[in-house]
């Protein structure tokens, strides 16, 4: 930092006085001033419009002697704010220096809830000797276990009292957590359809455009790599949830869950067609409108055209 300030100040001096690199050297050579005859006063002399280099260097030296700022000397709320920007690893390292500050329960509670937004234990009276730092380590261990074996990971959370044995609680945990491996999560949800049902109901698609809602859905519940029964189940559940969140829109457009299902499938196929490098002849907007209205009647041509434009401009709905 000190070196950067020194370079900035020096460049400002040279630019202000109109010196180039070569011009400055030649002018200095022309002055024929011996460096061992330069006094301290000449070093402290401030160039016109520039910055006092001597003062900057002196300040830098004093800062180096002082070392890092001691957080214990700051107001507690400021110290906690600074430490709240650290991750768990850095916070553990900071506890070696500022043990009381870095081990504060509020900091570890914030880390837990920012990474795992919902746990059953959050809404319970904490047991004797409860620590959010210890909970963070358990949540991290359980997430790693889940990413290796989902069933063992969920059982670990339950054995530690972190999660209740309830499909709704498991669904909330999954919905608010971003550290779970999506491939393992997809396998788990395919096996636990009761958890999948509760996970779908946590989504709110009110006033969302259909392709955008479908993208949000597949960000939480990843689509399988191949077509099959599981993909059909996901689209069916999404269609019913989308209609439940937008009853007025469904009446206005004359759409039913079955019609939304057809539109969703059409959007997925269109996404593949437009984004795949293996498809040479891309589907045109006119072809998409014709094919979609043939499969789902009573759908506005303008509405289907807007669907095509969204995929063409934004991209895949299930990537």
XYZ file of C-alpha atoms in Angstrom, residues 91-93 95 99 102-105 108-109 112 130-138:
21
model
C -12.473 -16.795 11.537
C -10.794 -19.793 13.173
C -7.407 -18.256 12.363
C -9.551 -16.651 17.009
C -10.131 -15.355 20.922
C -13.704 -14.399 16.898
C -15.461 -17.012 19.044
C -18.509 -14.823 19.553
C -21.733 -16.778 19.022
C -20.938 -18.182 14.027
C -24.713 -17.922 14.030
C -24.547 -20.952 9.880
C -24.987 -25.516 22.599
C -22.540 -23.634 20.387
C -23.084 -22.215 16.898
C -19.415 -22.805 16.175
C -19.874 -26.499 16.909
C -23.100 -26.478 14.883
C -21.247 -25.009 11.921
C -18.734 -27.871 12.025
C -21.588 -30.406 12.187
